[in-house]
């Protein structure tokens, strides 16, 4: 899709919105067209609608306790986390042949901690080959203390 307009108008464009779509009781994949909204100004769009797809699949929800690892920790520092574990509730695709839940790992980055204005940080999920639809942590943030290691 192309967006046309004056240079000043185009500099302010970060996204193009669509009309709101409502579907209820969706049980299988659906697709359709949705109208684009130009917004204010004299912008022109190369199309007035776009194709959308909604994939529907069954999923499993699991909850586990996970230890939080620390990345990029200098050898002369230690990082204490409170709590050292979080409860993770996550959703992943239902697979009749799978015999176990996906292996997930969570971490905090020392550099994120030192860049933080406070003493709390949000653990991140390690990259994985597992397909995860969503996850939530409890607690959402963990408290940290940076200590100098004694030689």
mmCIF file of C-alpha atoms in Angstrom:
data_model
loop_
_atom_site.group_PDB
_atom_site.id
_atom_site.type_symbol
_atom_site.label_atom_id
_atom_site.label_comp_id
_atom_site.label_asym_id
_atom_site.label_seq_id
_atom_site.Cartn_x
_atom_site.Cartn_y
_atom_site.Cartn_z
ATOM 1 C CA UNK A 1 0.000 0.000 0.000
ATOM 2 C CA UNK A 2 1.246 3.494 -0.789
ATOM 3 C CA UNK A 3 0.422 6.654 1.139
ATOM 4 C CA UNK A 4 0.495 9.963 -0.742
ATOM 5 C CA UNK A 5 0.606 13.472 0.687
ATOM 6 C CA UNK A 6 2.776 16.479 1.358
ATOM 7 C CA UNK A 7 6.141 15.938 3.024
ATOM 8 C CA UNK A 8 4.926 17.486 6.289
ATOM 9 C CA UNK A 9 1.843 15.244 6.376
ATOM 10 C CA UNK A 10 3.849 12.097 5.562
ATOM 11 C CA UNK A 11 6.404 12.803 8.308
ATOM 12 C CA UNK A 12 3.623 12.481 10.878
ATOM 13 C CA UNK A 13 2.317 9.137 9.555
ATOM 14 C CA UNK A 14 3.378 6.160 11.692
ATOM 15 C CA UNK A 15 0.380 3.918 11.112
ATOM 16 C CA UNK A 16 -2.865 3.629 9.192
ATOM 17 C CA UNK A 17 -5.930 2.498 11.143
ATOM 18 C CA UNK A 18 -8.702 0.239 9.936
ATOM 19 C CA UNK A 19 -12.400 0.198 10.692
ATOM 20 C CA UNK A 20 -13.307 -1.897 13.735
ATOM 21 C CA UNK A 21 -14.132 -5.541 13.009
ATOM 22 C CA UNK A 22 -16.514 -7.559 15.197
ATOM 23 C CA UNK A 23 -16.818 -11.349 15.124
ATOM 24 C CA UNK A 24 -18.499 -13.542 17.734
ATOM 25 C CA UNK A 25 -18.455 -17.299 18.205
ATOM 26 C CA UNK A 26 -15.579 -17.794 15.769
ATOM 27 C CA UNK A 27 -14.755 -21.516 15.518
ATOM 28 C CA UNK A 28 -12.716 -21.669 12.319
ATOM 29 C CA UNK A 29 -10.284 -19.499 10.374
ATOM 30 C CA UNK A 30 -11.854 -16.463 8.743
ATOM 31 C CA UNK A 31 -10.733 -13.739 6.409
ATOM 32 C CA UNK A 32 -12.238 -10.710 4.796
ATOM 33 C CA UNK A 33 -11.659 -7.117 3.805
ATOM 34 C CA UNK A 34 -11.652 -4.159 6.144
ATOM 35 C CA UNK A 35 -11.808 -0.476 5.203
ATOM 36 C CA UNK A 36 -8.810 1.767 5.849
ATOM 37 C CA UNK A 37 -9.250 5.096 7.618
ATOM 38 C CA UNK A 38 -7.333 8.028 6.153
ATOM 39 C CA UNK A 39 -7.624 10.161 9.269
ATOM 40 C CA UNK A 40 -7.348 13.943 9.137
ATOM 41 C CA UNK A 41 -5.604 15.844 6.381
ATOM 42 C CA UNK A 42 -5.243 15.362 2.666
ATOM 43 C CA UNK A 43 -3.546 11.972 2.660
ATOM 44 C CA UNK A 44 -4.375 9.616 -0.202
ATOM 45 C CA UNK A 45 -4.060 5.829 -0.022
ATOM 46 C CA UNK A 46 -3.389 3.499 -2.947
ATOM 47 C CA UNK A 47 -6.136 1.180 -1.616
ATOM 48 C CA UNK A 48 -9.267 1.767 0.385
ATOM 49 C CA UNK A 49 -9.316 -1.676 2.030
ATOM 50 C CA UNK A 50 -6.963 -4.505 3.055
ATOM 51 C CA UNK A 51 -7.330 -8.254 3.449
ATOM 52 C CA UNK A 52 -7.271 -9.589 7.020
ATOM 53 C CA UNK A 53 -7.007 -13.163 8.302
ATOM 54 C CA UNK A 54 -7.867 -14.556 11.714
ATOM 55 C CA UNK A 55 -6.440 -17.993 12.423
ATOM 56 C CA UNK A 56 -8.284 -19.997 15.050
ATOM 57 C CA UNK A 57 -6.646 -22.883 16.872
ATOM 58 C CA UNK A 58 -7.033 -24.814 20.101
ATOM 59 C CA UNK A 59 -4.580 -24.058 22.865
ATOM 60 C CA UNK A 60 -3.479 -25.333 26.250
ATOM 61 C CA UNK A 61 -2.881 -23.134 29.280
ATOM 62 C CA UNK A 62 -0.237 -24.147 31.818
ATOM 63 C CA UNK A 63 1.159 -22.549 34.978
ATOM 64 C CA UNK A 64 4.661 -23.215 36.303
ATOM 65 C CA UNK A 65 7.199 -21.724 38.694
ATOM 66 C CA UNK A 66 10.307 -20.571 36.825
ATOM 67 C CA UNK A 67 13.657 -19.484 38.198
ATOM 68 C CA UNK A 68 14.907 -16.170 36.812
ATOM 69 C CA UNK A 69 18.407 -16.197 35.346
ATOM 70 C CA UNK A 70 20.714 -13.179 35.063
ATOM 71 C CA UNK A 71 22.438 -12.191 31.804
ATOM 72 C CA UNK A 72 25.442 -9.936 31.165
ATOM 73 C CA UNK A 73 26.557 -9.902 34.780
ATOM 74 C CA UNK A 74 30.120 -8.558 35.166
ATOM 75 C CA UNK A 75 32.422 -10.888 37.130
ATOM 76 C CA UNK A 76 32.900 -8.303 39.903
ATOM 77 C CA UNK A 77 29.126 -7.920 40.525
ATOM 78 C CA UNK A 78 26.282 -10.025 41.835
ATOM 79 C CA UNK A 79 22.572 -9.464 41.371
ATOM 80 C CA UNK A 80 20.057 -10.561 43.991
ATOM 81 C CA UNK A 81 16.447 -10.930 42.830
ATOM 82 C CA UNK A 82 13.314 -10.806 44.998
ATOM 83 C CA UNK A 83 11.571 -13.114 44.358
ATOM 84 C CA UNK A 84 14.093 -15.374 42.594
ATOM 85 C CA UNK A 85 11.220 -17.248 40.869
ATOM 86 C CA UNK A 86 8.031 -16.150 39.120
ATOM 87 C CA UNK A 87 4.786 -17.929 38.370
ATOM 88 C CA UNK A 88 4.314 -18.105 34.602
ATOM 89 C CA UNK A 89 0.938 -18.808 33.026
ATOM 90 C CA UNK A 90 1.258 -19.367 29.291
ATOM 91 C CA UNK A 91 -0.791 -20.545 26.338
ATOM 92 C CA UNK A 92 0.568 -22.748 23.583
ATOM 93 C CA UNK A 93 -0.959 -24.694 20.659
ATOM 94 C CA UNK A 94 -2.809 -27.893 21.472
ATOM 95 C CA UNK A 95 -0.921 -30.843 20.006
ATOM 96 C CA UNK A 96 -2.183 -34.368 20.633
ATOM 97 C CA UNK A 97 1.263 -35.811 19.954
ATOM 98 C CA UNK A 98 3.134 -33.550 22.411
ATOM 99 C CA UNK A 99 4.051 -35.342 25.614
ATOM 100 C CA UNK A 100 5.178 -32.308 27.629
ATOM 101 C CA UNK A 101 4.867 -28.556 27.910
ATOM 102 C CA UNK A 102 7.348 -26.324 26.080
ATOM 103 C CA UNK A 103 10.557 -25.506 27.958
ATOM 104 C CA UNK A 104 10.584 -21.799 28.769
ATOM 105 C CA UNK A 105 13.294 -19.775 30.486
ATOM 106 C CA UNK A 106 13.140 -16.267 31.904
ATOM 107 C CA UNK A 107 15.913 -13.811 32.645
ATOM 108 C CA UNK A 108 16.759 -10.270 33.666
ATOM 109 C CA UNK A 109 19.584 -8.403 31.985
ATOM 110 C CA UNK A 110 22.110 -6.703 34.263
ATOM 111 C CA UNK A 111 22.271 -3.805 31.786
ATOM 112 C CA UNK A 112 18.492 -3.280 32.090
ATOM 113 C CA UNK A 113 18.869 -3.177 35.870
ATOM 114 C CA UNK A 114 21.649 -0.581 35.815
ATOM 115 C CA UNK A 115 19.681 1.527 33.297
ATOM 116 C CA UNK A 116 16.544 1.364 35.451
ATOM 117 C CA UNK A 117 15.599 4.450 37.444
ATOM 118 C CA UNK A 118 14.292 2.238 40.262
ATOM 119 C CA UNK A 119 14.923 -1.155 41.786
ATOM 120 C CA UNK A 120 12.363 -3.172 39.813
ATOM 121 C CA UNK A 121 12.668 -4.868 36.435
ATOM 122 C CA UNK A 122 10.413 -7.027 34.244
ATOM 123 C CA UNK A 123 11.790 -10.520 33.501
ATOM 124 C CA UNK A 124 11.968 -11.405 29.806
ATOM 125 C CA UNK A 125 11.328 -14.723 28.100
ATOM 126 C CA UNK A 126 14.369 -16.347 26.494
ATOM 127 C CA UNK A 127 14.006 -16.937 22.759
ATOM 128 C CA UNK A 128 12.707 -20.404 22.057
ATOM 129 C CA UNK A 129 11.563 -22.581 19.175
ATOM 130 C CA UNK A 130 8.313 -23.169 21.068
ATOM 131 C CA UNK A 131 5.187 -21.431 19.812
ATOM 132 C CA UNK A 132 3.714 -19.441 22.695
ATOM 133 C CA UNK A 133 0.525 -17.473 22.115
ATOM 134 C CA UNK A 134 0.796 -15.413 25.283
ATOM 135 C CA UNK A 135 2.159 -15.452 28.807
ATOM 136 C CA UNK A 136 1.799 -13.520 32.035
ATOM 137 C CA UNK A 137 4.046 -13.335 35.053
ATOM 138 C CA UNK A 138 3.159 -13.151 38.711
ATOM 139 C CA UNK A 139 4.600 -10.908 39.997
ATOM 140 C CA UNK A 140 5.041 -8.832 36.843
ATOM 141 C CA UNK A 141 8.223 -7.217 38.151
ATOM 142 C CA UNK A 142 10.998 -8.392 40.448
ATOM 143 C CA UNK A 143 13.084 -6.298 42.783
ATOM 144 C CA UNK A 144 16.861 -6.353 42.454
ATOM 145 C CA UNK A 145 19.932 -5.401 44.446
ATOM 146 C CA UNK A 146 23.330 -4.997 42.791
ATOM 147 C CA UNK A 147 26.291 -5.971 44.971
ATOM 148 C CA UNK A 148 30.031 -5.714 44.499
ATOM 149 C CA UNK A 149 31.743 -9.086 44.732
ATOM 150 C CA UNK A 150 34.566 -9.224 47.203
ATOM 151 C CA UNK A 151 37.861 -10.499 45.865
#
